[in-house]
XYZ file of N, CA and C in Angstrom:
645
model
N -81.027 43.401 -27.621
C -81.524 42.624 -26.732
C -82.974 42.119 -26.925
N -83.422 41.060 -26.902
C -84.528 40.390 -27.177
C -85.506 40.358 -25.815
N -86.444 40.867 -25.844
C -87.161 40.919 -24.382
C -88.194 39.655 -24.318
N -88.120 38.716 -23.491
C -88.729 37.691 -23.368
C -90.293 38.032 -22.912
N -91.422 37.485 -23.731
C -92.623 37.886 -23.033
C -93.514 36.530 -22.657
N -94.375 36.854 -21.760
C -95.312 35.618 -21.128
C -96.459 35.522 -22.300
N -96.288 34.368 -22.870
C -97.597 34.320 -23.514
C -98.954 33.456 -22.885
N -99.861 34.244 -23.029
C -100.902 33.484 -21.649
C -101.273 32.149 -22.646
N -101.354 30.868 -22.301
C -101.877 30.123 -22.963
C -103.327 29.885 -22.516
N -104.033 29.472 -23.670
C -105.634 29.064 -24.005
C -105.655 27.520 -23.695
N -106.635 27.434 -22.832
C -107.138 25.747 -22.794
C -107.373 25.471 -24.182
N -107.146 24.034 -24.443
C -107.315 23.553 -25.450
C -108.803 22.779 -25.254
N -109.642 22.583 -26.262
C -110.676 21.881 -26.397
C -111.928 22.853 -26.547
N -112.849 22.487 -26.373
C -114.206 22.913 -26.087
C -114.238 23.685 -24.501
N -115.224 24.809 -24.812
C -115.352 25.029 -23.280
C -116.183 24.207 -22.589
N -115.935 24.285 -21.069
C -116.588 23.586 -20.232
C -118.095 23.477 -20.416
N -118.776 22.513 -20.330
C -119.993 22.370 -20.211
C -120.440 22.160 -19.027
N -121.779 22.810 -18.997
C -122.744 22.539 -17.607
C -123.114 21.627 -17.657
N -123.099 21.152 -16.217
C -123.575 19.885 -16.158
C -124.837 19.692 -16.114
N -125.467 18.559 -16.313
C -126.984 18.463 -16.320
C -128.114 18.976 -15.047
N -127.339 18.630 -13.966
C -127.980 19.008 -12.658
C -128.207 20.534 -12.639
N -126.928 21.301 -13.075
C -126.834 22.602 -12.818
C -128.131 23.123 -13.861
N -127.989 22.521 -14.928
C -128.891 22.888 -16.268
C -130.381 22.847 -15.701
N -130.649 21.429 -15.318
C -131.947 21.211 -14.741
C -132.645 22.521 -13.702
N -131.588 22.873 -12.719
C -132.054 23.993 -11.573
C -132.255 25.267 -12.682
N -131.334 25.544 -13.503
C -131.624 26.819 -14.270
C -133.247 26.833 -14.775
N -133.344 25.418 -15.444
C -134.625 25.463 -15.969
C -136.074 25.459 -15.502
N -135.705 24.807 -14.246
C -137.111 24.652 -12.974
C -137.347 26.335 -13.133
N -136.161 26.821 -12.391
C -135.952 28.228 -11.993
C -137.105 29.134 -12.828
N -136.574 29.069 -14.356
C -137.302 29.682 -15.312
C -138.759 29.338 -15.157
N -139.004 28.077 -15.479
C -140.250 27.089 -15.487
C -141.093 27.906 -14.576
N -140.593 27.798 -13.186
C -141.499 28.380 -12.079
C -141.889 29.599 -12.096
N -141.043 30.386 -12.891
C -141.341 32.166 -13.079
C -142.422 32.311 -14.258
N -142.088 31.398 -15.293
C -143.711 31.408 -16.199
C -144.648 30.585 -15.843
N -144.763 29.635 -14.877
C -146.303 29.083 -14.464
C -146.660 29.996 -13.649
N -146.084 30.824 -12.761
C -146.684 31.856 -11.854
C -147.023 32.942 -12.521
N -146.447 33.537 -13.405
C -146.834 34.818 -14.362
C -147.774 34.168 -15.293
N -147.677 32.988 -16.016
C -149.018 33.222 -17.122
C -149.720 31.604 -17.205
N -149.913 30.595 -16.027
C -150.358 29.779 -15.763
C -149.639 28.627 -16.569
N -150.482 27.501 -16.352
C -149.624 26.303 -17.011
C -150.091 26.196 -18.246
N -151.603 26.339 -19.303
C -151.620 26.209 -20.553
C -150.629 27.616 -21.331
N -150.553 28.729 -20.842
C -149.957 29.471 -21.443
C -148.308 29.794 -21.540
N -147.622 28.767 -20.315
C -146.625 28.918 -20.255
C -145.709 28.185 -21.241
N -144.702 29.165 -21.835
C -143.930 29.022 -23.148
C -142.728 28.333 -22.799
N -142.658 26.818 -23.376
C -141.357 26.230 -23.334
C -140.282 26.915 -24.111
N -140.488 27.520 -25.044
C -139.527 28.314 -26.065
C -139.084 29.397 -25.169
N -139.647 30.064 -24.268
C -139.402 31.407 -23.532
C -138.851 30.624 -22.170
N -139.111 29.491 -21.677
C -138.548 29.008 -20.650
C -137.025 28.642 -20.742
N -136.993 28.016 -22.130
C -135.631 27.514 -22.374
C -134.553 28.429 -22.616
N -135.010 29.733 -23.137
C -134.417 31.083 -23.440
C -133.933 31.607 -22.098
N -134.809 31.915 -20.983
C -134.647 32.356 -19.922
C -133.648 31.458 -19.064
N -133.683 30.194 -19.287
C -132.505 29.295 -18.922
C -131.394 29.350 -19.441
N -131.529 29.761 -20.622
C -130.232 29.710 -21.315
C -129.844 28.419 -22.189
N -130.562 27.916 -22.414
C -130.250 26.487 -22.985
C -131.310 26.524 -24.428
N -131.251 25.512 -25.079
C -131.880 25.082 -26.310
C -133.190 24.661 -25.893
N -134.555 24.391 -26.814
C -135.407 23.581 -26.686
C -135.173 22.245 -26.672
N -134.296 21.898 -27.473
C -133.712 20.392 -27.335
C -133.000 19.868 -26.351
N -132.487 20.934 -25.501
C -131.873 20.425 -24.356
C -132.885 20.012 -23.190
N -133.691 21.317 -23.511
C -134.775 21.042 -22.315
C -135.717 20.119 -22.369
N -135.980 19.539 -23.432
C -136.802 18.464 -24.082
C -136.030 17.033 -23.679
N -134.582 17.083 -23.670
C -134.087 16.148 -23.576
C -133.974 15.961 -22.027
N -134.261 16.784 -20.812
C -134.183 16.620 -19.609
C -135.511 16.644 -19.047
N -136.463 17.241 -19.881
C -137.963 17.286 -19.220
C -138.651 16.826 -20.595
N -138.926 15.745 -21.080
C -139.609 15.265 -21.979
C -140.893 15.964 -22.463
N -142.225 16.429 -21.138
C -143.140 17.137 -21.403
C -143.057 18.409 -20.289
N -144.053 19.304 -20.563
C -144.381 20.123 -19.806
C -145.115 19.735 -18.417
N -145.739 18.537 -18.705
C -146.113 17.868 -17.191
C -144.864 17.597 -16.292
N -143.869 16.895 -16.972
C -142.617 16.610 -16.298
C -142.049 17.980 -15.492
N -142.097 18.869 -16.086
C -141.349 19.998 -15.778
C -142.361 20.546 -14.816
N -143.453 20.784 -15.000
C -144.379 21.126 -13.501
C -144.104 20.400 -12.485
N -143.779 19.043 -12.542
C -143.943 18.048 -11.536
C -142.404 18.708 -10.869
N -141.591 18.695 -11.701
C -140.444 19.264 -11.004
C -140.402 20.626 -10.490
N -140.932 21.514 -10.644
C -141.222 22.718 -10.163
C -141.746 22.419 -8.811
N -142.708 21.796 -8.596
C -143.247 21.203 -7.272
C -142.513 20.651 -6.445
N -141.864 19.424 -6.922
C -140.632 18.907 -6.411
C -139.982 19.743 -5.516
N -139.470 20.712 -6.260
C -138.229 21.534 -5.811
C -138.680 22.399 -4.542
N -140.176 22.533 -4.656
C -140.510 23.236 -3.374
C -140.754 22.471 -2.140
N -140.663 21.209 -2.660
C -140.787 20.228 -1.425
C -139.494 20.171 -0.849
N -138.267 20.259 -1.796
C -137.191 20.026 -0.816
C -136.615 20.848 0.365
N -137.105 22.123 0.163
C -136.615 22.817 1.279
C -137.426 22.466 2.536
N -138.576 21.890 2.265
C -139.402 21.595 3.344
C -138.886 20.291 4.165
N -138.251 19.354 3.243
C -137.792 18.247 3.633
C -136.376 18.496 4.353
N -135.932 19.739 3.993
C -134.254 19.827 4.336
C -134.859 20.449 6.013
N -135.694 21.650 6.232
C -136.292 22.115 7.253
C -136.502 20.829 8.112
N -136.944 19.879 7.999
C -137.274 18.877 9.069
C -136.236 17.575 8.799
N -134.835 17.942 8.946
C -134.159 16.863 8.973
C -134.139 16.161 10.277
N -134.732 14.656 9.719
C -134.898 13.682 11.002
C -133.900 13.624 11.940
N -132.520 13.890 11.934
C -131.596 13.779 12.771
C -131.835 14.896 13.883
N -132.073 16.122 13.056
C -132.592 17.341 14.264
C -133.899 16.875 15.251
N -134.778 16.455 14.281
C -136.043 16.357 15.015
C -136.097 15.280 16.090
N -135.177 13.992 15.775
C -134.827 13.323 16.847
C -134.380 13.602 18.221
N -133.584 14.900 17.974
C -132.975 15.020 19.487
C -133.915 16.155 20.270
N -135.157 16.859 19.527
C -136.070 17.575 19.989
C -137.019 17.151 20.915
N -137.576 18.012 22.051
C -138.263 16.958 22.713
C -139.823 17.194 22.068
N -140.955 16.621 22.518
C -142.011 16.779 21.925
C -142.697 17.970 21.502
N -142.982 18.779 22.273
C -143.574 20.197 21.930
C -142.546 20.913 20.852
N -141.131 20.746 21.060
C -140.382 21.662 20.105
C -140.240 21.276 18.958
N -140.223 19.564 18.910
C -140.434 19.168 17.552
C -141.549 19.372 16.624
N -142.873 19.079 17.589
C -144.193 19.304 17.003
C -144.071 20.860 16.265
N -143.562 22.020 17.275
C -144.082 23.510 16.646
C -142.902 23.627 15.480
N -141.786 22.880 15.285
C -140.855 22.978 14.337
C -141.392 22.323 13.051
N -142.198 21.249 13.143
C -142.701 20.779 12.197
C -144.006 21.648 11.368
N -144.515 22.054 12.552
C -145.886 22.748 11.830
C -145.380 24.410 11.425
N -144.391 24.467 12.277
C -143.685 26.095 11.457
C -143.098 25.511 10.222
N -142.547 24.795 10.350
C -142.202 24.362 8.479
C -143.028 24.182 7.416
N -144.193 23.685 7.977
C -145.401 23.181 7.098
C -146.103 24.433 7.000
N -146.288 25.344 7.685
C -146.669 26.575 7.476
C -145.992 27.236 6.376
N -144.787 27.638 6.519
C -143.961 28.084 5.800
C -143.970 27.640 4.390
N -144.332 26.261 4.231
C -144.371 25.887 2.651
C -145.953 26.289 2.254
N -146.893 25.776 3.214
C -148.067 25.581 2.335
C -148.740 27.205 2.568
N -148.531 28.208 3.274
C -149.322 29.300 3.385
C -148.243 30.623 2.792
N -147.310 30.046 1.840
C -146.433 31.063 1.261
C -147.089 31.528 -0.186
N -146.651 32.758 -0.361
C -147.054 33.502 -1.529
C -147.215 32.023 -2.898
N -145.750 31.878 -2.984
C -145.759 30.796 -3.794
C -146.461 29.629 -4.049
N -146.942 28.834 -2.995
C -147.695 27.883 -2.901
C -149.197 28.390 -3.218
N -149.448 29.302 -2.689
C -150.817 29.794 -3.054
C -151.107 30.036 -4.611
N -150.195 30.647 -4.826
C -150.466 30.815 -6.492
C -150.252 29.412 -7.124
N -149.410 28.572 -6.748
C -149.655 27.193 -7.317
C -150.483 26.635 -7.108
N -151.343 26.930 -5.982
C -152.504 25.858 -5.738
C -153.844 26.793 -6.917
N -153.855 27.991 -6.781
C -154.596 28.607 -7.685
C -154.755 28.008 -9.261
N -153.457 28.097 -9.825
C -153.095 27.291 -10.997
C -153.781 25.788 -11.048
N -153.450 25.224 -10.047
C -154.182 23.796 -10.363
C -155.307 23.583 -10.008
N -156.096 24.440 -8.882
C -157.701 24.422 -9.194
C -158.175 24.862 -10.445
N -157.775 26.058 -10.923
C -157.838 26.537 -11.998
C -158.013 26.063 -13.643
N -156.743 24.999 -13.444
C -156.445 24.526 -14.734
C -156.882 22.805 -14.710
N -156.836 22.466 -13.490
C -156.732 20.666 -13.404
C -157.735 20.393 -14.397
N -159.092 20.933 -14.597
C -160.018 20.136 -15.448
C -159.539 19.817 -16.865
N -158.904 20.805 -17.235
C -158.269 20.637 -18.599
C -156.946 19.593 -18.907
N -156.072 19.811 -17.493
C -154.785 19.170 -17.635
C -154.736 18.685 -15.920
N -155.563 17.126 -16.118
C -155.267 16.638 -14.791
C -154.230 16.164 -14.386
N -153.013 16.112 -15.499
C -151.763 15.839 -14.918
C -151.090 16.700 -13.612
N -151.594 18.043 -13.766
C -151.196 18.982 -13.111
C -151.436 18.742 -11.384
N -152.967 18.441 -11.457
C -153.523 17.970 -9.850
C -152.948 16.652 -9.569
N -152.183 15.645 -10.263
C -151.755 14.590 -10.085
C -150.378 14.845 -9.375
N -149.616 15.631 -10.187
C -148.284 16.100 -9.653
C -148.366 16.960 -8.348
N -149.240 17.681 -8.440
C -149.350 18.295 -6.884
C -149.780 17.709 -5.673
N -150.838 16.220 -6.043
C -151.091 15.349 -5.097
C -149.845 14.574 -4.569
N -149.409 14.411 -5.750
C -148.327 13.287 -5.380
C -146.845 13.649 -4.793
N -146.570 14.782 -5.402
C -145.066 15.437 -4.771
C -145.401 16.452 -3.762
N -146.394 17.352 -3.650
C -146.604 17.757 -2.466
C -147.512 17.547 -1.594
N -148.510 17.129 -1.649
C -149.545 16.362 -0.459
C -148.997 15.248 0.129
N -148.641 14.335 -0.725
C -148.256 13.194 -0.054
C -146.922 12.841 0.577
N -146.085 13.751 0.045
C -144.584 13.820 0.488
C -144.627 14.323 1.892
N -145.140 15.575 1.971
C -145.276 16.382 3.250
C -146.168 15.345 4.071
N -147.093 14.824 4.028
C -148.255 13.756 4.736
C -147.370 13.080 5.455
N -146.495 12.105 4.144
C -145.622 10.996 4.809
C -144.673 11.414 5.747
N -143.878 12.541 5.879
C -143.016 12.873 6.754
C -143.553 13.129 8.033
N -144.626 14.053 8.192
C -145.335 14.480 9.170
C -145.926 12.935 10.130
N -146.602 12.482 9.039
C -147.290 11.188 9.818
C -145.850 10.304 10.329
N -144.982 10.071 9.714
C -143.945 9.525 10.394
C -143.333 9.578 11.233
N -143.207 11.444 11.572
C -142.836 11.705 12.816
C -144.215 11.550 13.894
N -145.007 11.523 13.602
C -146.150 11.417 14.955
C -145.953 9.491 15.122
N -145.812 9.096 14.284
C -145.732 7.800 14.645
C -144.556 6.922 15.470
N -143.423 7.609 15.272
C -142.413 7.562 16.112
C -142.659 8.334 17.435
N -143.512 9.165 17.914
C -143.681 9.696 19.270
C -144.668 8.972 19.799
N -145.753 8.068 18.968
C -146.314 6.995 19.484
C -145.598 5.907 19.844
N -144.462 5.478 19.411
C -143.496 4.546 19.547
C -142.867 4.882 20.796
N -142.617 5.982 20.881
C -141.840 6.414 22.370
C -142.568 6.617 23.647
N -143.865 6.528 23.173
C -144.879 6.483 24.069
C -145.154 8.021 24.781
N -144.837 9.009 23.898
C -145.292 10.253 24.292
C -146.646 10.822 23.946
N -147.357 10.168 22.807
C -148.471 10.429 22.942
C -149.441 9.406 22.554
N -150.847 9.327 22.281
C -151.571 8.220 22.345
C -152.700 8.523 20.844
N -152.239 7.751 19.887
C -153.144 8.039 18.506
C -153.783 6.676 18.218
N -154.810 6.472 18.010
C -155.652 5.339 17.291
C -155.022 5.406 15.899
N -155.069 6.296 15.154
C -154.771 6.711 13.736
C -153.699 7.603 13.410
N -152.558 7.220 13.434
C -151.672 8.394 12.846
C -151.652 9.436 11.701
N -152.262 8.350 10.794
C -152.702 9.125 9.592
C -153.789 10.043 9.581
N -154.850 9.642 9.877
C -155.838 10.492 10.180
C -155.499 12.117 10.939
N -154.544 11.521 12.076
C -154.336 12.625 12.847
C -153.755 13.528 12.263
N -152.682 12.977 11.561
C -151.701 13.944 10.625
C -152.486 14.796 9.680
N -153.688 14.377 8.859
C -154.437 15.091 8.200
C -155.193 16.340 8.770
N -155.746 15.692 10.294
C -156.229 17.126 11.026
C -155.366 18.038 11.650
N -153.866 17.533 11.864
C -153.350 18.637 12.421
C -152.551 19.513 10.829
N -152.431 18.913 9.639
C -152.242 19.904 8.748
C -153.574 20.793 8.495
N -154.643 20.302 8.414
C -155.776 21.051 8.427
C -155.846 22.186 9.432
N -155.488 22.176 10.505
C -155.732 22.732 11.650
C -154.591 23.832 11.630
N -153.596 23.416 10.894
C -152.522 24.444 10.651
C -152.569 25.402 9.553
N -152.853 24.965 8.470
C -153.137 25.568 7.193
C -154.632 26.143 6.639
N -155.675 25.204 6.933
C -156.676 25.222 5.877
C -157.229 26.536 5.890
N -157.785 27.083 6.909
C -158.395 28.539 6.897
C -157.645 29.547 6.351
N -156.405 29.684 6.698
C -155.581 30.789 6.115
C -155.256 30.736 4.974
N -155.282 29.293 4.463
C -154.804 28.891 3.117
C -155.699 29.209 2.197
N -157.119 28.721 2.755
C -157.979 29.185 1.682
C -158.753 30.339 1.497
N -158.415 31.613 2.366
C -158.745 32.774 2.682
C -157.331 33.584 1.314
N -156.365 33.169 1.727
C -155.507 33.736 0.594
C -155.567 33.173 -0.797
N -156.143 31.922 -1.172
C -156.401 31.523 -2.393
C -157.384 32.235 -3.148
N -158.411 32.486 -2.394
C -159.514 33.220 -2.716
C -159.209 34.854 -2.759
N -158.306 35.233 -2.377
C -157.867 36.616 -2.249
C -158.759 37.420 -1.222
N -158.825 37.062 -0.396
C -159.854 37.387 1.090
C -159.036 38.153 1.762
N -157.478 37.237 2.132
C -156.663 37.790 2.867
C -155.136 37.985 2.261
N -154.267 38.510 2.595
C -153.088 38.118 1.953
C -152.463 37.060 3.177
N -151.574 36.181 2.235
C -150.733 34.748 2.701
C -150.060 35.817 4.586
N -150.285 34.646 5.495
C -149.776 35.088 6.825
C -148.336 35.751 7.011
N -148.031 36.448 7.534
C -146.414 36.825 7.694
C -145.771 35.339 8.834
N -144.439 35.692 8.551
C -143.707 34.448 9.507
C -144.128 34.639 11.075
N -144.241 35.768 11.458
C -144.670 35.689 12.521
C -146.108 35.341 13.185
N -147.283 35.574 12.381
C -148.440 34.756 12.386
C -148.551 33.361 12.290
N -147.660 32.912 11.218
C -147.298 31.470 11.284
C -146.764 30.730 12.284
N -145.926 31.722 13.088
C -145.059 31.045 14.211
C -145.836 30.988 15.337
N -146.954 32.045 15.643
C -148.104 32.037 16.460
C -148.938 30.999 16.181
N -149.106 30.492 15.021
C -150.349 29.767 14.446
C -149.886 28.059 14.840
N -148.573 27.795 14.728
C -147.692 26.966 15.176
C -147.920 26.357 16.497
N -147.370 27.274 17.239
C -147.683 27.395 18.839
C -148.933 27.046 19.223
N -149.890 27.616 18.408
C -151.412 27.357 19.249
C -151.825 25.915 18.775
N -151.337 25.740 17.776
C -151.951 24.470 16.955
C -150.905 22.965 17.760
N -150.164 23.160 17.821
C -148.907 22.322 19.103
C -149.849 22.151 20.043
N -150.439 23.308 21.143
C -150.753 23.311 22.238
C -152.297 22.611 22.236
N -153.183 22.939 21.120
C -154.206 22.110 20.998
C -154.037 20.610 20.722
N -153.222 20.465 20.234
C -153.085 19.212 19.340
C -152.820 18.352 20.777
N -151.382 18.852 21.635
C -150.814 18.299 22.548
C -151.986 17.909 24.044
N -152.902 18.831 24.154
C -153.894 18.924 24.855
C -154.667 17.695 24.858
N -154.961 16.972 23.200
C -156.052 16.047 23.058
C -155.494 15.021 23.139
N -153.902 14.803 23.373
C -153.539 13.259 22.864
C -152.248 13.061 23.841
N -151.775 14.225 24.683
C -150.761 14.046 25.424
C -150.774 12.675 26.550
N -150.199 12.292 26.838
C -149.917 10.979 28.035
C -149.810 11.849 29.458
């Protein structure tokens, strides 16, 4: 008697290729590690490619220059901030709750160890590589400021606060929230603040701000 055996069929053709978006994510993650550990100039493209599991040819196809890669690392950090401040969620919050939520998200971004390390890198190497200062300014500072300024303008339009210049007010609010602890951390005089400290600072800043402009 012949015994039938099931033969496992193998899929034909080449193995499934990872999509470019997934590959970009792996490369950005590896680049973030390299920039943090070695700085911008010493970061190795070959090592980044190896850690991401791709060829240098693939890396350069997706990120033609090291500057492009650095810009993407910064941009990736801002995505979390933008997600934390979903406009639909903020729209349903009252004035104080929305302001505290926004300041908390900004503090978690700007006062994190990761951001402090990147800022040291930018300050230390931007004379030789001005493109990294441009990337940081455009991808981090302008994008976060635009979102926060837009929220302030909406509160003015709703008649909840009075501001002659929302743009300048936004800069002052950001400075009040982050400047001193961020500067101390960059200069290694104090560690980056904990979540609890950031939360308490957000509440204090919101209280001071609203006392100055609430109607």
